[in-house]
Structure formats: structure tokens, C-alpha cells
Amino acid sequence: MDTLIKEPVSFPAVAVFDFDGTLVQSTQIKIDTYFTITRELVGAEEFLKDLLNSDPGLDRYGVTRRIAETFFPRQDQDRVSEELVRHYTEVCDRLIAIAPEVQGATAILQRLHQSNVMLFVSSATPQTLISDLVQSRDWGVYFQRCYGSPNTKISHLQEIHRLTNCENDQMLMIGDSWVDYSAACSFGCRFMGVGKAFEASRCHHPCGSNLEELGPSIFGLRPPEGC
């Protein structure tokens, strides 16, 4: 059952941002990297297409484990899986660090930070990596904390709620996937959808193609000139 807050208040006390596809144009990078690191494996391309289509919620550990189990002998699977994760992380981190931001991201973060809104990141990227990715873009000053996997996004929202002691209708989850939407729905807070996943969809909450477009309607902000 949809328990999201239906009537948004004028300004959030807490804003929780997904990272890939919400703040940074990196969603496709994470998908393409699976194909990059397995390009020498015969049959891996078709296998990955089917796997990512059938189970899009798998993280890098799950995907690489499935590759190892499918293409390598049992005695090599642990080693191969670890090597693939390491290679995947190296490639992703390098490319995501220089990927363009989603339009309006820095402007929204600056204005919310200046307005004393408490900001958090909730990502499927491993906890050990997400803070460094945020710092690499000089966004660390804006965020109270960055949360990643293996903990779920629902658990992130629960922890943020505990830390901030705010009401559910003062919390806003901002994401580009149905995983983000479902987490906000299960927790029971406000939601904003960014990107193609929510175009002409069943989501009845504020949605749009980028953060600049959604800034005025969600936050009551006007992005600075030139953004």
C-alpha cells in the first residue's frame, strides 16, 4: 500500500538524495562497466543483458558472483568474483568521478544547504565508496552523512529519521528508480522522481527530467542565473 505523504509541505527539513542518476549522470556507466570488464568472456554479453533485465536490483557483488558461477569452475569462483568486483570498482570510480552532474544538482544542493535543510545521500553504491565519490565532486560540505550498501535504502531512511528526529512529512526522498520510490513508500515520506523512469508513469508525486526543472515546484527555489 502506498503510504507516501500526499500533501507536500512548503519546504523539507530533510532531503535524502540517491546518487547515480539523481545527482550524477552515472547510471549508464554502472551498467556499461559490467560489459567492459567481461568483454573477453564468450557469451557474457547476452548473459548480462538477460541478467540485468530480469534482476535489475542486483548490486556489483551479486552480478559478478553470477558471472563467476556461470563462466568459471567452482574452485575459481571466489577468486574470480573478487577480481571482477575490484576491476568493476576501479573502472566505475574513475568514470563516475568525471561524469557530468544531473542538471541543477549543485545549485539545488547549495540552496538547500544555505537554507539549513539537512542533506543525506542514500545509494546502492557500497558504503566504503560512496563518501569518496561525493567528496571527489566537492559536495561533501553539503551532506550530513552518506549511506550505501549493503544496508537497504529503507534502513537508511530509518537511520536518518532517528538521527534527525523529524516528522515523516518533513522528509523528502529524491531518486531516479522504483527502488527509491518503494523505499520512500515503505517508510512513509515524501518523494520526488528524477529522469526517464517516472515519465508517463503511475507515480503521482512530483517528477521531472532533472533537478533544475523540479527545484521550483518541490523546494520553492529558483536556480541561480546561468545554471
PDB file of C-alpha atoms in Angstrom:
ATOM      1  CA  MET A   1       0.000   0.000   0.000  1.00  0.00           C
ATOM      2  CA  ASP A   2       1.253   3.465  -0.904  1.00  0.00           C
ATOM      3  CA  THR A   3       1.998   5.233   2.377  1.00  0.00           C
ATOM      4  CA  LEU A   4       3.856   8.169   0.891  1.00  0.00           C
ATOM      5  CA  ILE A   5       2.958  11.609   2.207  1.00  0.00           C
ATOM      6  CA  LYS A   6       0.492  13.018  -0.316  1.00  0.00           C
ATOM      7  CA  GLU A   7       0.423  16.711   0.614  1.00  0.00           C
ATOM      8  CA  PRO A   8       3.913  18.218   0.476  1.00  0.00           C
ATOM      9  CA  VAL A   9       4.777  20.933   2.950  1.00  0.00           C
ATOM     10  CA  SER A  10       6.376  24.062   1.527  1.00  0.00           C
ATOM     11  CA  PHE A  11       9.933  23.157   2.451  1.00  0.00           C
ATOM     12  CA  PRO A  12      11.589  19.937   3.655  1.00  0.00           C
ATOM     13  CA  ALA A  13      13.601  19.742   6.874  1.00  0.00           C
ATOM     14  CA  VAL A  14      15.494  16.724   5.498  1.00  0.00           C
ATOM     15  CA  ALA A  15      16.278  15.835   1.882  1.00  0.00           C
ATOM     16  CA  VAL A  16      17.679  12.403   1.045  1.00  0.00           C
ATOM     17  CA  PHE A  17      19.285  12.076  -2.394  1.00  0.00           C
ATOM     18  CA  ASP A  18      20.035   8.969  -4.369  1.00  0.00           C
ATOM     19  CA  PHE A  19      23.404   9.362  -6.125  1.00  0.00           C
ATOM     20  CA  ASP A  20      23.599   7.628  -9.516  1.00  0.00           C
ATOM     21  CA  GLY A  21      21.113   9.102 -11.965  1.00  0.00           C
ATOM     22  CA  THR A  22      19.829  11.620  -9.423  1.00  0.00           C
ATOM     23  CA  LEU A  23      22.870  13.769  -8.684  1.00  0.00           C
ATOM     24  CA  VAL A  24      25.280  12.374 -11.300  1.00  0.00           C
ATOM     25  CA  GLN A  25      24.684  11.048 -14.810  1.00  0.00           C
ATOM     26  CA  SER A  26      26.257   7.724 -13.935  1.00  0.00           C
ATOM     27  CA  THR A  27      23.514   5.097 -14.165  1.00  0.00           C
ATOM     28  CA  GLN A  28      24.534   4.002 -17.653  1.00  0.00           C
ATOM     29  CA  ILE A  29      28.196   3.980 -16.629  1.00  0.00           C
ATOM     30  CA  LYS A  30      27.464   1.370 -13.970  1.00  0.00           C
ATOM     31  CA  ILE A  31      25.602  -0.812 -16.481  1.00  0.00           C
ATOM     32  CA  ASP A  32      28.175  -0.443 -19.267  1.00  0.00           C
ATOM     33  CA  THR A  33      31.042  -1.316 -16.928  1.00  0.00           C
ATOM     34  CA  TYR A  34      29.733  -4.866 -16.495  1.00  0.00           C
ATOM     35  CA  PHE A  35      30.152  -5.361 -20.239  1.00  0.00           C
ATOM     36  CA  THR A  36      33.575  -3.686 -20.229  1.00  0.00           C
ATOM     37  CA  ILE A  37      35.069  -5.983 -17.613  1.00  0.00           C
ATOM     38  CA  THR A  38      33.689  -9.150 -19.262  1.00  0.00           C
ATOM     39  CA  ARG A  39      34.259  -8.341 -22.941  1.00  0.00           C
ATOM     40  CA  GLU A  40      36.740 -11.219 -23.315  1.00  0.00           C
ATOM     41  CA  LEU A  41      34.283 -13.788 -21.920  1.00  0.00           C
ATOM     42  CA  VAL A  42      32.483 -15.594 -24.726  1.00  0.00           C
ATOM     43  CA  GLY A  43      28.735 -15.415 -24.120  1.00  0.00           C
ATOM     44  CA  ALA A  44      28.958 -12.833 -21.328  1.00  0.00           C
ATOM     45  CA  GLU A  45      27.235 -10.072 -23.287  1.00  0.00           C
ATOM     46  CA  GLU A  46      23.992 -11.980 -23.802  1.00  0.00           C
ATOM     47  CA  PHE A  47      24.159 -13.385 -20.295  1.00  0.00           C
ATOM     48  CA  LEU A  48      24.463  -9.888 -18.815  1.00  0.00           C
ATOM     49  CA  LYS A  49      21.637  -8.492 -20.922  1.00  0.00           C
ATOM     50  CA  ASP A  50      19.311 -11.196 -19.625  1.00  0.00           C
ATOM     51  CA  LEU A  51      20.538 -10.934 -16.036  1.00  0.00           C
ATOM     52  CA  LEU A  52      20.298  -7.151 -15.766  1.00  0.00           C
ATOM     53  CA  ASN A  53      16.880  -7.172 -17.394  1.00  0.00           C
ATOM     54  CA  SER A  54      15.483  -9.931 -15.186  1.00  0.00           C
ATOM     55  CA  ASP A  55      17.045  -8.811 -11.895  1.00  0.00           C
ATOM     56  CA  PRO A  56      17.861  -5.061 -12.099  1.00  0.00           C
ATOM     57  CA  GLY A  57      18.191  -4.809  -8.327  1.00  0.00           C
ATOM     58  CA  LEU A  58      21.405  -6.858  -8.220  1.00  0.00           C
ATOM     59  CA  ASP A  59      24.434  -4.931  -6.996  1.00  0.00           C
ATOM     60  CA  ARG A  60      28.030  -5.324  -8.217  1.00  0.00           C
ATOM     61  CA  TYR A  61      28.644  -8.189  -5.806  1.00  0.00           C
ATOM     62  CA  GLY A  62      25.589 -10.084  -6.976  1.00  0.00           C
ATOM     63  CA  VAL A  63      26.281  -9.562 -10.677  1.00  0.00           C
ATOM     64  CA  THR A  64      29.951 -10.534 -10.504  1.00  0.00           C
ATOM     65  CA  ARG A  65      29.112 -13.589  -8.415  1.00  0.00           C
ATOM     66  CA  ARG A  66      26.622 -14.746 -11.029  1.00  0.00           C
ATOM     67  CA  ILE A  67      29.226 -14.226 -13.765  1.00  0.00           C
ATOM     68  CA  ALA A  68      31.784 -16.260 -11.848  1.00  0.00           C
ATOM     69  CA  GLU A  69      29.312 -19.068 -11.195  1.00  0.00           C
ATOM     70  CA  THR A  70      28.261 -19.199 -14.843  1.00  0.00           C
ATOM     71  CA  PHE A  71      31.599 -18.991 -16.631  1.00  0.00           C
ATOM     72  CA  PHE A  72      34.207 -20.402 -14.247  1.00  0.00           C
ATOM     73  CA  PRO A  73      34.883 -23.690 -12.419  1.00  0.00           C
ATOM     74  CA  ARG A  74      33.716 -23.912  -8.824  1.00  0.00           C
ATOM     75  CA  GLN A  75      37.237 -23.803  -7.403  1.00  0.00           C
ATOM     76  CA  ASP A  76      37.901 -20.464  -9.138  1.00  0.00           C
ATOM     77  CA  GLN A  77      34.618 -18.699  -8.461  1.00  0.00           C
ATOM     78  CA  ASP A  78      35.528 -16.894  -5.242  1.00  0.00           C
ATOM     79  CA  ARG A  79      38.784 -15.573  -6.674  1.00  0.00           C
ATOM     80  CA  VAL A  80      37.215 -14.525  -9.978  1.00  0.00           C
ATOM     81  CA  SER A  81      34.288 -12.808  -8.279  1.00  0.00           C
ATOM     82  CA  GLU A  82      36.650 -10.775  -6.095  1.00  0.00           C
ATOM     83  CA  GLU A  83      38.783  -9.825  -9.088  1.00  0.00           C
ATOM     84  CA  LEU A  84      35.749  -8.759 -11.106  1.00  0.00           C
ATOM     85  CA  VAL A  85      34.433  -6.604  -8.248  1.00  0.00           C
ATOM     86  CA  ARG A  86      37.822  -4.950  -7.893  1.00  0.00           C
ATOM     87  CA  HIS A  87      38.069  -4.280 -11.626  1.00  0.00           C
ATOM     88  CA  TYR A  88      34.470  -3.040 -11.777  1.00  0.00           C
ATOM     89  CA  THR A  89      35.049  -0.636  -8.889  1.00  0.00           C
ATOM     90  CA  GLU A  90      38.251   0.750 -10.388  1.00  0.00           C
ATOM     91  CA  VAL A  91      36.591   1.470 -13.740  1.00  0.00           C
ATOM     92  CA  CYS A  92      33.380   2.870 -12.229  1.00  0.00           C
ATOM     93  CA  ASP A  93      35.080   5.152  -9.741  1.00  0.00           C
ATOM     94  CA  ARG A  94      37.281   6.661 -12.435  1.00  0.00           C
ATOM     95  CA  LEU A  95      34.394   7.316 -14.816  1.00  0.00           C
ATOM     96  CA  ILE A  96      31.835   8.452 -12.233  1.00  0.00           C
ATOM     97  CA  ALA A  97      34.300  10.955 -10.772  1.00  0.00           C
ATOM     98  CA  ILE A  98      34.323  12.835 -14.086  1.00  0.00           C
ATOM     99  CA  ALA A  99      30.732  12.173 -15.193  1.00  0.00           C
ATOM    100  CA  PRO A 100      28.545  15.282 -15.589  1.00  0.00           C
ATOM    101  CA  GLU A 101      26.106  16.110 -12.839  1.00  0.00           C
ATOM    102  CA  VAL A 102      22.378  15.920 -13.360  1.00  0.00           C
ATOM    103  CA  GLN A 103      21.271  19.374 -14.446  1.00  0.00           C
ATOM    104  CA  GLY A 104      20.690  21.608 -11.431  1.00  0.00           C
ATOM    105  CA  ALA A 105      22.314  19.306  -8.858  1.00  0.00           C
ATOM    106  CA  THR A 106      24.929  21.677  -7.436  1.00  0.00           C
ATOM    107  CA  ALA A 107      22.538  24.621  -7.462  1.00  0.00           C
ATOM    108  CA  ILE A 108      19.902  22.688  -5.513  1.00  0.00           C
ATOM    109  CA  LEU A 109      22.438  21.393  -3.001  1.00  0.00           C
ATOM    110  CA  GLN A 110      23.846  24.874  -2.440  1.00  0.00           C
ATOM    111  CA  ARG A 111      20.463  26.482  -1.908  1.00  0.00           C
ATOM    112  CA  LEU A 112      19.173  23.753   0.389  1.00  0.00           C
ATOM    113  CA  HIS A 113      22.379  23.808   2.415  1.00  0.00           C
ATOM    114  CA  GLN A 114      22.160  27.582   2.736  1.00  0.00           C
ATOM    115  CA  SER A 115      18.562  27.169   3.906  1.00  0.00           C
ATOM    116  CA  ASN A 116      19.656  24.768   6.689  1.00  0.00           C
ATOM    117  CA  VAL A 117      17.967  21.736   5.179  1.00  0.00           C
ATOM    118  CA  MET A 118      19.726  18.598   6.411  1.00  0.00           C
ATOM    119  CA  LEU A 119      21.028  16.662   3.408  1.00  0.00           C
ATOM    120  CA  PHE A 120      21.891  12.971   3.118  1.00  0.00           C
ATOM    121  CA  VAL A 121      22.887  10.520   0.387  1.00  0.00           C
ATOM    122  CA  SER A 122      21.218   7.108   0.144  1.00  0.00           C
ATOM    123  CA  SER A 123      22.921   4.988  -2.512  1.00  0.00           C
ATOM    124  CA  ALA A 124      23.269   1.376  -3.636  1.00  0.00           C
ATOM    125  CA  THR A 125      26.985   2.049  -4.050  1.00  0.00           C
ATOM    126  CA  PRO A 126      28.991   0.294  -1.311  1.00  0.00           C
ATOM    127  CA  GLN A 127      29.276   2.231   1.940  1.00  0.00           C
ATOM    128  CA  THR A 128      33.075   2.127   1.681  1.00  0.00           C
ATOM    129  CA  LEU A 129      32.972   4.012  -1.645  1.00  0.00           C
ATOM    130  CA  ILE A 130      30.055   6.459  -1.674  1.00  0.00           C
ATOM    131  CA  SER A 131      31.584   9.074   0.637  1.00  0.00           C
ATOM    132  CA  ASP A 132      34.717   9.269  -1.519  1.00  0.00           C
ATOM    133  CA  LEU A 133      32.623   9.696  -4.672  1.00  0.00           C
ATOM    134  CA  VAL A 134      30.698  12.553  -3.058  1.00  0.00           C
ATOM    135  CA  GLN A 135      33.911  14.165  -1.816  1.00  0.00           C
ATOM    136  CA  SER A 136      35.509  13.874  -5.260  1.00  0.00           C
ATOM    137  CA  ARG A 137      32.838  16.241  -6.595  1.00  0.00           C
ATOM    138  CA  ASP A 138      33.339  18.752  -3.760  1.00  0.00           C
ATOM    139  CA  TRP A 139      29.862  18.009  -2.410  1.00  0.00           C
ATOM    140  CA  GLY A 140      30.985  16.741   0.975  1.00  0.00           C
ATOM    141  CA  VAL A 141      30.317  20.089   2.616  1.00  0.00           C
ATOM    142  CA  TYR A 142      26.610  19.803   1.822  1.00  0.00           C
ATOM    143  CA  PHE A 143      25.842  16.379   3.293  1.00  0.00           C
ATOM    144  CA  GLN A 144      25.447  15.333   6.905  1.00  0.00           C
ATOM    145  CA  ARG A 145      26.140  11.676   6.062  1.00  0.00           C
ATOM    146  CA  CYS A 146      26.346   9.337   3.076  1.00  0.00           C
ATOM    147  CA  TYR A 147      24.795   5.873   3.264  1.00  0.00           C
ATOM    148  CA  GLY A 148      25.446   2.942   0.929  1.00  0.00           C
ATOM    149  CA  SER A 149      25.100  -0.813   0.589  1.00  0.00           C
ATOM    150  CA  PRO A 150      24.869  -3.430   1.916  1.00  0.00           C
ATOM    151  CA  ASN A 151      22.256  -1.693   4.070  1.00  0.00           C
ATOM    152  CA  THR A 152      18.970  -1.047   2.281  1.00  0.00           C
ATOM    153  CA  LYS A 153      17.507   2.336   1.415  1.00  0.00           C
ATOM    154  CA  ILE A 154      14.656   1.753   3.837  1.00  0.00           C
ATOM    155  CA  SER A 155      17.194   1.234   6.619  1.00  0.00           C
ATOM    156  CA  HIS A 156      18.938   4.444   5.502  1.00  0.00           C
ATOM    157  CA  LEU A 157      15.676   6.372   5.869  1.00  0.00           C
ATOM    158  CA  GLN A 158      15.031   4.825   9.257  1.00  0.00           C
ATOM    159  CA  GLU A 159      18.502   5.797  10.476  1.00  0.00           C
ATOM    160  CA  ILE A 160      18.144   9.348   9.117  1.00  0.00           C
ATOM    161  CA  HIS A 161      14.775   9.637  10.849  1.00  0.00           C
ATOM    162  CA  ARG A 162      16.361   8.514  14.099  1.00  0.00           C
ATOM    163  CA  LEU A 163      19.249  10.981  13.754  1.00  0.00           C
ATOM    164  CA  THR A 164      17.166  13.997  12.783  1.00  0.00           C
ATOM    165  CA  ASN A 165      14.060  13.288  14.871  1.00  0.00           C
ATOM    166  CA  CYS A 166      11.913  14.957  12.219  1.00  0.00           C
ATOM    167  CA  GLU A 167       8.362  14.138  11.197  1.00  0.00           C
ATOM    168  CA  ASN A 168       7.839  11.899   8.179  1.00  0.00           C
ATOM    169  CA  ASP A 169       6.208  14.707   6.207  1.00  0.00           C
ATOM    170  CA  GLN A 170       9.351  16.787   6.696  1.00  0.00           C
ATOM    171  CA  MET A 171      11.495  14.148   4.964  1.00  0.00           C
ATOM    172  CA  LEU A 172      11.858  14.076   1.185  1.00  0.00           C
ATOM    173  CA  MET A 173      13.380  11.181  -0.780  1.00  0.00           C
ATOM    174  CA  ILE A 174      14.713  12.120  -4.231  1.00  0.00           C
ATOM    175  CA  GLY A 175      15.610   9.344  -6.658  1.00  0.00           C
ATOM    176  CA  ASP A 176      15.574   8.081 -10.219  1.00  0.00           C
ATOM    177  CA  SER A 177      14.389   4.491  -9.752  1.00  0.00           C
ATOM    178  CA  TRP A 178      11.468   2.479  -8.474  1.00  0.00           C
ATOM    179  CA  VAL A 179      13.768   1.200  -5.732  1.00  0.00           C
ATOM    180  CA  ASP A 180      13.927   4.759  -4.398  1.00  0.00           C
ATOM    181  CA  TYR A 181      10.174   5.168  -4.771  1.00  0.00           C
ATOM    182  CA  SER A 182       9.490   1.877  -2.990  1.00  0.00           C
ATOM    183  CA  ALA A 183      11.808   2.793  -0.124  1.00  0.00           C
ATOM    184  CA  ALA A 184      10.017   6.114   0.376  1.00  0.00           C
ATOM    185  CA  CYS A 185       6.654   4.363   0.100  1.00  0.00           C
ATOM    186  CA  SER A 186       7.568   1.710   2.664  1.00  0.00           C
ATOM    187  CA  PHE A 187       8.968   4.276   5.063  1.00  0.00           C
ATOM    188  CA  GLY A 188       6.156   6.761   4.508  1.00  0.00           C
ATOM    189  CA  CYS A 189       7.770  10.050   3.492  1.00  0.00           C
ATOM    190  CA  ARG A 190       7.597  12.455   0.572  1.00  0.00           C
ATOM    191  CA  PHE A 191       9.121  11.559  -2.783  1.00  0.00           C
ATOM    192  CA  MET A 192      10.445  13.251  -5.907  1.00  0.00           C
ATOM    193  CA  GLY A 193      11.214  11.296  -9.080  1.00  0.00           C
ATOM    194  CA  VAL A 194      14.011  12.289 -11.444  1.00  0.00           C
ATOM    195  CA  GLY A 195      14.511  11.058 -15.005  1.00  0.00           C
ATOM    196  CA  LYS A 196      13.002   8.696 -17.546  1.00  0.00           C
ATOM    197  CA  ALA A 197      11.754   6.029 -15.155  1.00  0.00           C
ATOM    198  CA  PHE A 198       8.972   8.324 -13.991  1.00  0.00           C
ATOM    199  CA  GLU A 199       7.914   9.877 -17.290  1.00  0.00           C
ATOM    200  CA  ALA A 200       4.294   8.943 -18.066  1.00  0.00           C
ATOM    201  CA  SER A 201       4.365   6.546 -15.130  1.00  0.00           C
ATOM    202  CA  ARG A 202       1.989   5.609 -12.337  1.00  0.00           C
ATOM    203  CA  CYS A 203       3.893   7.807  -9.896  1.00  0.00           C
ATOM    204  CA  HIS A 204       1.561  10.578  -8.733  1.00  0.00           C
ATOM    205  CA  HIS A 205       4.262  12.558  -6.935  1.00  0.00           C
ATOM    206  CA  PRO A 206       6.304  15.457  -8.353  1.00  0.00           C
ATOM    207  CA  CYS A 207       8.550  14.153 -11.115  1.00  0.00           C
ATOM    208  CA  GLY A 208      10.662  15.625 -13.861  1.00  0.00           C
ATOM    209  CA  SER A 209      13.657  15.211 -16.114  1.00  0.00           C
ATOM    210  CA  ASN A 210      16.231  16.913 -13.872  1.00  0.00           C
ATOM    211  CA  LEU A 211      16.727  18.749 -10.575  1.00  0.00           C
ATOM    212  CA  GLU A 212      16.710  22.216 -12.111  1.00  0.00           C
ATOM    213  CA  GLU A 213      13.256  21.564 -13.519  1.00  0.00           C
ATOM    214  CA  LEU A 214      11.924  20.255 -10.211  1.00  0.00           C
ATOM    215  CA  GLY A 215      13.587  22.782  -7.928  1.00  0.00           C
ATOM    216  CA  PRO A 216      10.888  25.477  -8.023  1.00  0.00           C
ATOM    217  CA  SER A 217       7.942  23.122  -7.521  1.00  0.00           C
ATOM    218  CA  ILE A 218       9.479  20.955  -4.786  1.00  0.00           C
ATOM    219  CA  PHE A 219      11.666  23.321  -2.859  1.00  0.00           C
ATOM    220  CA  GLY A 220      10.197  26.692  -3.752  1.00  0.00           C
ATOM    221  CA  LEU A 221      13.595  27.604  -5.185  1.00  0.00           C
ATOM    222  CA  ARG A 222      14.695  29.326  -8.335  1.00  0.00           C
ATOM    223  CA  PRO A 223      18.074  28.101  -9.588  1.00  0.00           C
ATOM    224  CA  PRO A 224      20.648  30.890  -9.911  1.00  0.00           C
ATOM    225  CA  GLU A 225      21.043  32.519 -13.310  1.00  0.00           C
ATOM    226  CA  GLY A 226      23.422  30.678 -15.586  1.00  0.00           C
ATOM    227  CA  CYS A 227      22.688  27.226 -14.170  1.00  0.00           C
TER     228      CYS A 227
END
